[in-house]
Amino acid sequence: MKRLASLVRVGLRSNFGLSLLRYRVFQQKKDLWLVPVMGLAVFGVGSLLYGYLSLIKGFYGILKAMGQEQAIPGFVLLMGQFLILIFGLYYVISAFYFSRDLEMLIPLPLKPSEVLLSKFTVILVNEYLTMAPLVLPMLISFGALSQAGWGYWINGLAVYLLLPVIPLCLVSVLTIGLMRVVNLGRKKDVLIIVGSLVLIVLGFGFQVMVSRSMNADPDPQALAKMFASPDSILNRIGRNFPPSIWAAKALAGGFSRSGLLNLALFAAVSAACFGVILVLARKLFYGGLIGVGEISGRKKPLTAREMSQKISSGRRPVKAVFLREWRVMNRTPIFLINGILTAFIIPLIFVIMATMGDRGGDGAFILRALTSGGSPATSILTAAAFMMVCGCLNGTSSSTFSREGKQFWMSRVIPVSPREQVRAKFYHSYLVTLLGIATSLAVLLVGLKLKPLYCLAGLGLALVGAVGLTAVGMTIDLARPLLEWTNPQKAIKQNLNVVFGMLADMGLLALVGYILFRLSAAGVRPAGLVLIALAALAVLSWLSWRFLMSLSERRYQEIEV
């Protein structure tokens, strides 16, 4: 137990690095630029939090009148577990099989279960942070609205701590089995990516199944019968994944017999899943590690002419650096899954939301209402914001330099100026952003049936605004790149620069949205609002680009590897 505790403590310190950040900001005074960035982020997060809490309050009033208010925690807890099921896959694959510290841990006198459980605990802590923005506001606001007693709050803490365990165990079981099979072949990277895609598709398929089950029996008699029964909506939401029902009833029941029984059932199933992980750790974990670091080279030798073409291709520097970025991203499964695939996953989540409810429209009713109702300006601006969010929230730009890790010294010595390198990296990050924008555009056109003219206008705004948001993310990562990481996952998902970049993007969009809202209230015409938004995004993009270029020359000389 002492060895396991030591492993967990070391893993958490390596994972977050908050002590180093505190030292650099308050002692060395080096990262003071984070203060205004955090201020901007607080503004953006505050705006989103206000809207989320208002939504919960509105739904509570409606469902309370029907005696179905428990459906709120049931749905949010189910969504929290679904997010963990999808995004926890990245953490598990990286931490279990691509962490560089495994080379040091395996020779030590440690049991496979101790190594795996230490990493599982670190992942668990990360998932508490992942689901916090979704689950914690609901727990607090629902408890306040229902005037819950001590039983609710204590059970709420227990439910929050247990919530990620079951989905993480499911992902871990599938990952351990996948890696045990993958290492039997030579094309491990391809198999890992394909296997990850299969797991993601299964997760989305499960969510679609849940949403379809909520839409069954639409006739009036069935609806009347459903609403007459207490907790019928809750049972309907979670009948394909009962742990969400147990968690919601544990919250509602408090210290009553029903609440304690559901909490005990939730805890028992979580413990059983945890026990399965222990068994697999002893039998399969180290077996899946065999051959992970091997690289299968090409058997065909290069001729002198082919070698000459390889080393003197005559490519322009910007094109050469761009291709290097693209190949590194595609050849590293964790970078590919977290970067490029996330650009597709975020819009797909909205597709699933759009399939919920009667005839597939009520789950995303807010986005649908903003894009299809009201003035054309509202539809265009909302569509543009949606495309920018889906395009820029993949962490590619704000991990551009961190992904190089200790190999950054190569970028300092190659005969390419820092400006040209940064320009090539920008093109790569912007291309990934375009993938997210294109996918979200398809969602707006096909899923939400937005008018093509509105989509085209929103696309123009999104393309301009994405330049600034991409440059902001790259600037944050260039200012404090995370080059010391033990596994590729840390360069993206466990990189505070990615968090700062996302928060800064949300803050900038919220600030522009607030300005447009005030101008609309002052009587500015819809066409004027769109033109003002275009001008504001263009100025933001120009300033961000110029600052990034001016920063590149100085930072490339200052960064130490």
Coordinates of C-alpha atoms in Angstrom, one line a residue:
M1 CA 0.0 0.0 0.0
K2 CA 2.9 2.4 0.8
R3 CA 4.4 1.7 -2.6
L4 CA 1.1 2.3 -4.3
A5 CA 0.6 5.6 -2.4
S6 CA 4.1 6.7 -3.4
L7 CA 3.4 5.9 -7.1
V8 CA 0.2 7.9 -7.0
R9 CA 1.8 10.9 -5.4
V10 CA 4.6 11.0 -7.9
G11 CA 2.2 10.5 -10.8
L12 CA 0.0 13.4 -9.6
R13 CA 3.0 15.7 -9.2
S14 CA 4.2 14.9 -12.7
N15 CA 0.7 15.2 -14.1
F16 CA -0.2 18.7 -13.0
G17 CA 3.0 20.5 -12.3
L18 CA 1.1 23.2 -10.4
S19 CA 3.9 23.8 -7.9
L20 CA 6.2 24.8 -10.8
L21 CA 3.6 27.1 -12.2
R22 CA 3.1 28.8 -8.9
Y23 CA 6.9 29.2 -8.5
R24 CA 7.2 30.7 -12.0
V25 CA 4.3 33.2 -11.5
F26 CA 4.8 34.3 -7.9
Q27 CA 8.6 33.8 -7.4
Q28 CA 10.3 34.2 -10.7
K29 CA 7.6 36.6 -12.1
K30 CA 8.0 34.9 -15.5
D31 CA 4.4 33.9 -16.4
L32 CA 2.7 37.1 -15.4
W33 CA 0.9 37.2 -18.8
L34 CA -1.3 34.4 -17.4
V35 CA -3.0 36.9 -15.1
P36 CA -4.9 38.7 -17.9
V37 CA -5.5 35.5 -19.8
M38 CA -7.1 34.0 -16.7
G39 CA -9.2 37.2 -16.3
L40 CA -10.5 36.8 -19.8
A41 CA -11.1 33.1 -19.2
V42 CA -13.1 33.8 -16.1
F43 CA -15.3 36.2 -18.1
G44 CA -16.0 33.5 -20.7
V45 CA -16.6 30.7 -18.2
G46 CA -18.8 32.9 -16.1
S47 CA -21.0 33.6 -19.1
L48 CA -21.3 29.9 -19.9
L49 CA -22.0 29.0 -16.3
Y50 CA -24.7 31.6 -16.0
G51 CA -26.5 30.2 -19.1
Y52 CA -26.1 26.6 -17.8
L53 CA -27.5 27.5 -14.4
S54 CA -30.4 29.4 -16.0
L55 CA -31.1 26.3 -18.1
I56 CA -31.2 24.0 -15.1
K57 CA -33.4 26.4 -13.2
G58 CA -35.9 26.5 -16.1
F59 CA -36.0 22.8 -16.5
Y60 CA -36.4 22.3 -12.7
G61 CA -39.5 24.5 -12.7
I62 CA -41.1 22.6 -15.5
L63 CA -40.3 19.1 -14.3
K64 CA -41.1 19.9 -10.6
A65 CA -44.7 20.6 -11.6
M66 CA -44.9 17.1 -13.0
G67 CA -43.0 15.4 -10.2
Q68 CA -40.2 14.4 -12.5
E69 CA -37.4 16.7 -11.3
Q70 CA -35.1 13.7 -10.7
A71 CA -34.7 13.5 -14.4
I72 CA -32.3 16.5 -14.3
P73 CA -29.5 14.8 -12.2
G74 CA -30.2 11.5 -14.0
F75 CA -29.6 13.1 -17.4
V76 CA -26.6 15.2 -16.4
L77 CA -24.9 12.2 -14.6
L78 CA -25.5 10.1 -17.7
M79 CA -23.9 12.8 -19.9
G80 CA -21.0 13.0 -17.4
Q81 CA -20.4 9.3 -17.6
F82 CA -20.7 9.4 -21.4
L83 CA -18.0 12.1 -21.6
I84 CA -15.7 10.0 -19.4
L85 CA -16.4 6.9 -21.6
I86 CA -15.3 8.8 -24.7
F87 CA -12.5 11.1 -23.5
G88 CA -11.2 8.7 -20.9
L89 CA -10.1 6.5 -23.7
Y90 CA -7.3 8.9 -24.6
Y91 CA -6.1 9.0 -21.0
V92 CA -6.1 5.3 -20.5
I93 CA -4.3 4.3 -23.8
S94 CA -1.6 7.0 -23.2
A95 CA -1.0 6.4 -19.5
F96 CA -1.2 2.6 -19.6
Y97 CA 1.0 2.0 -22.7
F98 CA 2.7 5.1 -24.0
S99 CA 4.1 6.6 -20.8
R100 CA 7.8 7.0 -20.8
D101 CA 8.1 6.3 -17.1
L102 CA 7.0 2.7 -17.8
E103 CA 10.6 1.9 -18.8
M104 CA 11.7 2.9 -15.3
L105 CA 8.8 1.3 -13.4
I106 CA 8.8 -2.1 -15.0
P107 CA 12.3 -3.2 -13.8
L108 CA 11.4 -2.0 -10.2
P109 CA 10.1 -4.6 -7.6
L110 CA 6.5 -3.5 -8.2
K111 CA 3.5 -5.7 -9.0
P112 CA 1.7 -5.1 -12.3
S113 CA -1.4 -4.2 -10.3
E114 CA 0.4 -1.5 -8.4
V115 CA 1.7 0.1 -11.5
L116 CA -1.6 0.0 -13.3
L117 CA -3.6 1.2 -10.2
S118 CA -1.3 4.1 -9.7
K119 CA -1.9 5.2 -13.3
F120 CA -5.6 4.5 -13.0
T121 CA -5.8 6.8 -9.9
V122 CA -4.1 9.6 -11.8
I123 CA -6.5 9.2 -14.6
L124 CA -9.4 9.2 -12.1
V125 CA -8.3 12.5 -10.7
N126 CA -8.1 14.0 -14.2
E127 CA -11.6 12.8 -15.0
Y128 CA -12.9 14.5 -11.8
L129 CA -11.7 17.7 -13.4
T130 CA -13.1 16.8 -16.8
M131 CA -16.7 16.3 -15.6
A132 CA -16.6 19.1 -13.0
P133 CA -17.9 21.8 -15.3
L134 CA -20.9 19.7 -16.3
V135 CA -21.7 17.8 -13.0
L136 CA -20.8 20.2 -10.2
P137 CA -23.0 23.1 -11.2
M138 CA -26.0 20.7 -11.5
L139 CA -25.3 19.1 -8.1
I140 CA -25.1 22.5 -6.4
S141 CA -28.0 24.2 -8.2
F142 CA -30.3 21.2 -7.9
G143 CA -29.6 20.9 -4.2
A144 CA -30.3 24.6 -3.7
L145 CA -33.5 24.6 -5.7
S146 CA -34.8 21.5 -4.0
Q147 CA -33.7 22.8 -0.5
A148 CA -32.0 19.5 0.1
G149 CA -30.8 18.3 3.5
W150 CA -27.5 16.9 4.6
G151 CA -28.2 13.5 3.1
Y152 CA -28.3 15.0 -0.4
W153 CA -25.0 16.8 0.0
I154 CA -23.1 13.8 1.6
N155 CA -24.5 11.4 -1.0
G156 CA -23.7 13.9 -3.7
L157 CA -20.0 13.9 -2.7
A158 CA -20.0 10.0 -2.7
V159 CA -21.8 9.9 -6.1
Y160 CA -19.3 12.4 -7.6
L161 CA -16.4 10.4 -6.4
L162 CA -17.8 7.1 -7.8
L163 CA -19.2 8.5 -11.0
P164 CA -16.1 8.0 -13.2
V165 CA -15.2 4.6 -11.9
I166 CA -17.6 2.4 -14.0
P167 CA -17.0 4.1 -17.4
L168 CA -13.2 4.2 -16.8
C169 CA -13.2 0.5 -15.8
L170 CA -15.1 -0.3 -19.0
V171 CA -12.6 1.7 -21.1
S172 CA -9.7 0.1 -19.2
V173 CA -10.9 -3.4 -19.8
L174 CA -11.4 -2.8 -23.5
T175 CA -8.0 -1.0 -23.8
I176 CA -6.1 -3.8 -22.0
G177 CA -7.7 -6.4 -24.2
L178 CA -7.0 -4.3 -27.3
M179 CA -3.3 -3.8 -26.5
R180 CA -2.9 -7.5 -25.8
V181 CA -4.1 -8.2 -29.3
V182 CA -2.4 -5.2 -31.0
N183 CA 1.1 -6.3 -29.8
L184 CA 0.8 -9.5 -31.7
G185 CA 1.1 -7.6 -35.0
R186 CA 3.6 -5.3 -36.6
K187 CA 1.3 -2.4 -37.5
K188 CA 0.6 -1.4 -33.9
D189 CA 0.0 2.3 -34.5
V190 CA -2.6 1.6 -37.1
L191 CA -4.3 -1.1 -35.0
I192 CA -4.3 1.3 -32.0
I193 CA -6.0 4.0 -34.0
V194 CA -8.5 1.6 -35.6
G195 CA -9.3 0.1 -32.2
S196 CA -9.7 3.5 -30.6
L197 CA -12.1 4.5 -33.4
V198 CA -14.1 1.3 -32.7
L199 CA -14.3 2.1 -29.0
I200 CA -15.5 5.7 -29.8
V201 CA -18.1 4.4 -32.3
L202 CA -19.3 2.0 -29.6
G203 CA -19.6 4.8 -27.2
F204 CA -21.6 7.0 -29.6
G205 CA -23.7 4.0 -30.5
F206 CA -24.6 3.5 -26.9
Q207 CA -25.6 7.1 -26.6
V208 CA -27.8 6.9 -29.7
M209 CA -29.4 3.8 -28.2
V210 CA -30.2 5.7 -25.1
S211 CA -31.6 8.7 -27.0
R212 CA -33.7 6.4 -29.2
S213 CA -35.1 4.6 -26.2
M214 CA -36.3 8.0 -24.9
N215 CA -38.3 8.6 -28.1
A216 CA -40.3 5.4 -28.0
D217 CA -44.1 5.2 -27.4
P218 CA -45.0 8.7 -28.5
D219 CA -48.8 8.2 -28.4
P220 CA -50.8 10.3 -25.9
Q221 CA -51.9 7.4 -23.7
A222 CA -48.3 6.2 -23.3
L223 CA -47.2 9.8 -22.4
A224 CA -50.0 10.2 -19.9
K225 CA -49.1 6.9 -18.3
M226 CA -45.4 7.9 -18.2
F227 CA -46.0 11.3 -16.6
A228 CA -48.4 9.8 -14.0
S229 CA -45.6 7.5 -12.7
P230 CA -43.0 9.1 -10.4
D231 CA -39.5 9.0 -11.8
S232 CA -40.7 7.7 -15.1
I233 CA -38.6 10.1 -17.1
L234 CA -35.5 9.2 -15.0
N235 CA -36.1 5.5 -15.5
R236 CA -36.6 6.1 -19.3
I237 CA -33.4 8.1 -19.6
G238 CA -31.2 5.6 -17.7
R239 CA -32.8 2.2 -18.5
N240 CA -29.9 1.3 -20.9
F241 CA -27.3 2.4 -18.3
P242 CA -28.8 1.7 -14.8
P243 CA -25.9 3.3 -12.8
S244 CA -27.2 6.7 -13.7
I245 CA -30.5 5.8 -12.2
W246 CA -28.9 4.5 -9.0
A247 CA -26.8 7.7 -8.7
A248 CA -29.8 10.0 -9.2
K249 CA -32.0 8.1 -6.7
A250 CA -29.1 8.1 -4.2
L251 CA -29.1 11.9 -4.5
A252 CA -32.9 12.2 -4.1
G253 CA -33.2 9.7 -1.3
G254 CA -30.5 11.1 0.9
F255 CA -30.3 9.2 4.2
S256 CA -33.6 7.4 3.5
R257 CA -33.7 3.6 3.0
S258 CA -34.1 4.1 -0.8
G259 CA -31.2 6.6 -1.0
L260 CA -28.8 4.4 1.0
L261 CA -29.7 1.3 -1.0
N262 CA -29.1 2.9 -4.3
L263 CA -25.9 4.4 -3.1
A264 CA -24.7 1.0 -1.9
L265 CA -25.7 -0.6 -5.2
F266 CA -23.8 2.1 -7.1
A267 CA -20.7 1.6 -4.9
A268 CA -20.9 -2.2 -5.1
V269 CA -21.0 -2.3 -8.9
S270 CA -18.1 0.3 -9.0
A271 CA -16.1 -1.9 -6.6
A272 CA -16.8 -5.0 -8.7
C273 CA -15.6 -3.2 -11.9
F274 CA -12.5 -2.1 -10.0
G275 CA -11.9 -5.7 -9.0
V276 CA -12.0 -6.8 -12.7
I277 CA -9.2 -4.2 -13.4
L278 CA -7.1 -5.8 -10.7
V279 CA -7.5 -9.3 -12.2
L280 CA -6.7 -8.1 -15.7
A281 CA -3.6 -6.1 -14.4
R282 CA -2.1 -9.3 -13.0
K283 CA -2.8 -11.4 -16.1
L284 CA -2.6 -9.1 -19.1
F285 CA -1.1 -5.7 -18.4
Y286 CA 2.6 -6.5 -18.7
G287 CA 1.9 -8.8 -21.6
G288 CA 0.3 -5.9 -23.5
L289 CA 3.4 -3.8 -23.0
I290 CA 5.7 -6.2 -24.9
G291 CA 6.7 -4.6 -28.2
V292 CA 5.1 -1.2 -27.6
G293 CA 8.3 0.6 -28.2
E294 CA 9.2 -1.4 -31.3
I295 CA 9.3 0.2 -34.7
S296 CA 8.8 -1.8 -37.9
G297 CA 11.1 -0.4 -40.6
R298 CA 10.8 -0.7 -44.3
K299 CA 12.3 -3.8 -45.8
K300 CA 13.0 -2.2 -49.2
P301 CA 16.5 -0.5 -49.3
L302 CA 16.8 2.9 -50.9
T303 CA 18.9 3.4 -54.0
A304 CA 21.4 6.2 -54.2
R305 CA 19.1 8.2 -56.4
E306 CA 16.1 7.7 -54.0
M307 CA 18.3 8.7 -51.0
S308 CA 19.4 11.8 -52.9
Q309 CA 15.8 12.8 -53.5
K310 CA 14.9 12.1 -49.9
I311 CA 17.6 14.3 -48.4
S312 CA 17.5 17.1 -51.0
S313 CA 13.9 17.3 -52.1
G314 CA 14.1 21.1 -52.7
R315 CA 11.0 21.8 -50.8
R316 CA 10.4 25.3 -49.5
P317 CA 11.1 25.6 -45.7
V318 CA 7.5 26.4 -44.8
K319 CA 6.2 23.4 -46.7
A320 CA 8.9 21.1 -45.3
V321 CA 8.1 22.1 -41.7
F322 CA 4.3 21.8 -42.4
L323 CA 4.8 18.3 -43.7
R324 CA 6.9 17.4 -40.6
E325 CA 4.1 18.6 -38.3
W326 CA 1.5 16.7 -40.3
R327 CA 3.5 13.5 -40.2
V328 CA 4.3 13.7 -36.5
M329 CA 0.6 14.2 -35.7
N330 CA -0.5 11.3 -37.9
R331 CA 2.3 8.9 -36.7
T332 CA 1.6 9.4 -33.0
P333 CA -1.7 7.7 -32.1
I334 CA -2.3 9.9 -29.1
F335 CA -1.7 13.1 -31.0
L336 CA -4.0 11.9 -33.8
I337 CA -6.8 10.8 -31.5
N338 CA -6.7 13.9 -29.3
G339 CA -6.1 16.4 -32.1
I340 CA -7.6 15.6 -35.4
L341 CA -10.3 13.1 -34.3
T342 CA -11.5 15.5 -31.6
A343 CA -12.2 18.0 -34.4
F344 CA -14.8 15.5 -35.6
I345 CA -16.0 14.2 -32.2
I346 CA -17.2 17.6 -30.8
P347 CA -19.6 18.2 -33.7
L348 CA -20.8 14.6 -33.5
I349 CA -21.8 15.1 -29.9
F350 CA -24.2 17.8 -31.1
V351 CA -25.5 15.4 -33.7
I352 CA -26.3 13.0 -30.9
M353 CA -27.9 15.8 -28.9
A354 CA -30.0 16.7 -32.0
T355 CA -31.3 13.1 -32.1
M356 CA -32.8 13.3 -28.6
G357 CA -36.4 14.2 -27.9
D358 CA -39.5 14.0 -29.9
R359 CA -38.7 13.5 -33.6
G360 CA -35.0 14.1 -32.9
G361 CA -35.1 17.8 -32.1
D362 CA -35.5 18.6 -28.4
G363 CA -32.0 17.7 -27.2
A364 CA -30.3 20.6 -29.0
F365 CA -33.3 22.9 -28.8
I366 CA -31.3 25.9 -27.7
L367 CA -28.8 25.8 -30.6
R368 CA -31.7 25.0 -32.9
A369 CA -33.7 28.0 -31.6
L370 CA -30.8 30.4 -31.9
T371 CA -29.9 29.3 -35.5
S372 CA -33.4 29.0 -36.9
G373 CA -35.5 31.4 -34.9
G374 CA -35.3 35.2 -34.4
S375 CA -33.4 37.5 -36.7
P376 CA -31.0 36.4 -39.5
A377 CA -28.2 38.1 -37.6
T378 CA -28.8 35.9 -34.6
S379 CA -28.7 32.8 -36.8
I380 CA -25.5 33.8 -38.6
L381 CA -23.7 34.8 -35.4
T382 CA -24.7 31.7 -33.5
A383 CA -23.7 29.5 -36.5
A384 CA -20.3 31.3 -36.7
A385 CA -19.7 30.8 -32.9
F386 CA -20.7 27.2 -33.1
M387 CA -18.2 26.5 -36.0
M388 CA -15.4 28.4 -34.2
V389 CA -16.0 26.5 -31.0
C390 CA -16.0 23.1 -32.7
G391 CA -13.0 24.0 -34.8
C392 CA -10.7 25.4 -32.0
L393 CA -11.5 23.2 -29.0
N394 CA -9.2 20.3 -30.1
G395 CA -6.0 21.6 -28.4
T396 CA -3.9 21.4 -31.5
S397 CA -2.9 25.0 -31.6
S398 CA -2.2 25.4 -27.9
S399 CA 0.0 22.3 -27.9
T400 CA 1.9 23.1 -31.1
F401 CA 5.3 23.5 -29.5
S402 CA 4.7 21.2 -26.5
R403 CA 4.2 18.2 -28.8
E404 CA 7.9 18.5 -29.9
G405 CA 9.0 17.7 -26.3
K406 CA 12.7 17.3 -25.8
Q407 CA 13.2 17.2 -29.6
F408 CA 12.5 21.0 -29.8
W409 CA 16.3 21.5 -30.0
M410 CA 16.1 20.4 -33.6
S411 CA 13.8 23.3 -34.4
R412 CA 16.4 25.7 -33.0
V413 CA 19.3 24.4 -35.1
I414 CA 17.6 23.7 -38.5
P415 CA 18.3 26.4 -41.1
V416 CA 14.8 27.7 -41.1
S417 CA 13.9 31.0 -39.4
P418 CA 11.6 31.0 -36.4
R419 CA 9.0 33.0 -38.3
E420 CA 8.9 30.5 -41.1
Q421 CA 8.6 27.6 -38.6
V422 CA 5.8 29.3 -36.7
R423 CA 4.1 30.1 -40.0
A424 CA 4.2 26.4 -41.0
K425 CA 3.0 25.3 -37.6
F426 CA 0.1 27.8 -37.9
Y427 CA -0.9 26.4 -41.2
H428 CA -1.0 22.9 -39.7
S429 CA -3.1 24.0 -36.7
Y430 CA -5.4 26.0 -38.9
L431 CA -5.9 23.0 -41.1
V432 CA -7.1 20.9 -38.2
T433 CA -9.4 23.8 -37.2
L434 CA -10.8 23.7 -40.7
L435 CA -11.7 20.1 -40.3
G436 CA -13.7 20.9 -37.2
I437 CA -15.4 23.8 -38.9
A438 CA -16.3 21.7 -41.9
T439 CA -17.8 19.0 -39.7
S440 CA -19.8 21.5 -37.7
L441 CA -21.0 23.1 -41.0
A442 CA -22.4 19.7 -42.0
V443 CA -24.2 19.5 -38.6
L444 CA -25.8 22.9 -39.2
L445 CA -26.9 22.1 -42.7
V446 CA -28.0 18.5 -42.2
G447 CA -28.7 18.1 -38.5
L448 CA -30.2 21.5 -37.7
K449 CA -31.5 22.4 -41.2
L450 CA -30.1 25.9 -41.2
K451 CA -30.5 27.9 -44.4
P452 CA -27.5 27.6 -46.7
L453 CA -27.2 31.4 -47.0
Y454 CA -26.9 31.7 -43.2
C455 CA -24.4 28.9 -43.1
L456 CA -22.3 30.6 -45.8
A457 CA -22.3 33.9 -43.9
G458 CA -21.4 32.1 -40.6
L459 CA -18.7 30.2 -42.4
G460 CA -17.1 33.4 -43.5
L461 CA -17.1 34.8 -39.9
A462 CA -15.8 31.5 -38.6
L463 CA -12.9 31.4 -41.0
V464 CA -11.8 34.9 -40.1
G465 CA -12.2 34.4 -36.3
A466 CA -10.5 31.0 -36.3
V467 CA -7.3 32.7 -37.5
G468 CA -7.2 34.8 -34.3
L469 CA -8.2 31.9 -32.0
T470 CA -5.5 29.7 -33.5
A471 CA -2.9 32.4 -33.1
V472 CA -3.9 33.0 -29.5
G473 CA -3.5 29.2 -28.7
M474 CA -0.1 29.1 -30.3
T475 CA 1.0 32.2 -28.5
I476 CA 0.1 30.7 -25.1
D477 CA 2.0 27.5 -25.9
L478 CA 5.0 29.4 -27.3
A479 CA 5.2 31.6 -24.2
R480 CA 5.5 28.5 -21.9
P481 CA 5.8 25.2 -23.8
L482 CA 5.6 22.0 -21.9
L483 CA 8.6 20.2 -23.2
E484 CA 9.2 17.8 -20.2
W485 CA 6.6 15.2 -20.5
T486 CA 6.7 11.4 -19.8
N487 CA 3.9 10.4 -22.2
P488 CA 2.4 12.0 -25.3
Q489 CA -1.0 12.4 -23.6
K490 CA 0.5 15.0 -21.2
A491 CA 1.5 17.2 -24.2
I492 CA -2.2 17.7 -25.0
K493 CA -4.8 16.5 -22.5
Q494 CA -2.7 17.2 -19.4
N495 CA -1.2 20.4 -20.6
L496 CA -2.3 23.6 -18.8
N497 CA -1.6 25.5 -22.0
V498 CA -4.5 23.7 -23.7
V499 CA -6.8 24.7 -20.8
F500 CA -5.6 28.3 -20.9
G501 CA -6.1 28.3 -24.7
M502 CA -9.6 27.0 -24.6
L503 CA -10.6 29.4 -21.8
A504 CA -9.1 32.3 -23.6
D505 CA -10.9 31.4 -26.8
M506 CA -14.2 31.2 -24.9
G507 CA -13.5 34.5 -23.2
L508 CA -12.8 36.2 -26.4
L509 CA -16.0 34.9 -28.0
A510 CA -18.0 35.8 -25.0
L511 CA -16.5 39.3 -25.0
V512 CA -17.4 39.8 -28.7
G513 CA -20.9 38.3 -28.1
Y514 CA -21.5 40.7 -25.2
I515 CA -20.5 43.7 -27.2
L516 CA -22.8 42.6 -30.0
F517 CA -25.6 42.1 -27.5
R518 CA -25.2 45.6 -26.2
L519 CA -25.1 47.0 -29.7
S520 CA -28.3 45.1 -30.6
A521 CA -30.0 46.5 -27.5
A522 CA -28.9 50.0 -28.6
G523 CA -30.7 49.5 -31.9
V524 CA -28.0 48.5 -34.4
R525 CA -29.5 46.8 -37.4
P526 CA -28.9 43.1 -38.0
A527 CA -26.7 43.7 -41.0
G528 CA -24.6 46.1 -39.0
L529 CA -24.1 43.6 -36.3
V530 CA -22.7 41.0 -38.7
L531 CA -20.4 43.6 -40.3
I532 CA -19.2 44.7 -36.8
A533 CA -18.6 41.1 -35.9
L534 CA -16.6 40.6 -39.0
A535 CA -14.5 43.7 -38.4
A536 CA -13.9 42.8 -34.7
L537 CA -12.8 39.2 -35.6
A538 CA -10.6 40.5 -38.4
V539 CA -8.9 43.0 -36.1
L540 CA -8.5 40.3 -33.4
S541 CA -7.0 37.9 -36.0
W542 CA -4.6 40.6 -37.3
L543 CA -3.3 41.6 -33.8
S544 CA -3.0 38.0 -32.7
W545 CA -1.0 37.1 -35.8
R546 CA 1.3 40.0 -35.6
F547 CA 2.0 39.4 -31.9
L548 CA 2.7 35.7 -32.5
M549 CA 5.2 36.5 -35.3
S550 CA 7.0 39.1 -33.1
L551 CA 7.2 36.7 -30.2
S552 CA 8.6 33.8 -32.3
E553 CA 12.1 35.3 -32.8
R554 CA 12.6 36.0 -29.1
R555 CA 11.1 32.9 -27.7
Y556 CA 13.0 30.5 -30.0
Q557 CA 16.2 31.8 -28.5
E558 CA 15.0 31.8 -24.9
I559 CA 13.4 28.3 -24.7
E560 CA 15.7 25.8 -22.9
V561 CA 15.4 22.1 -23.6

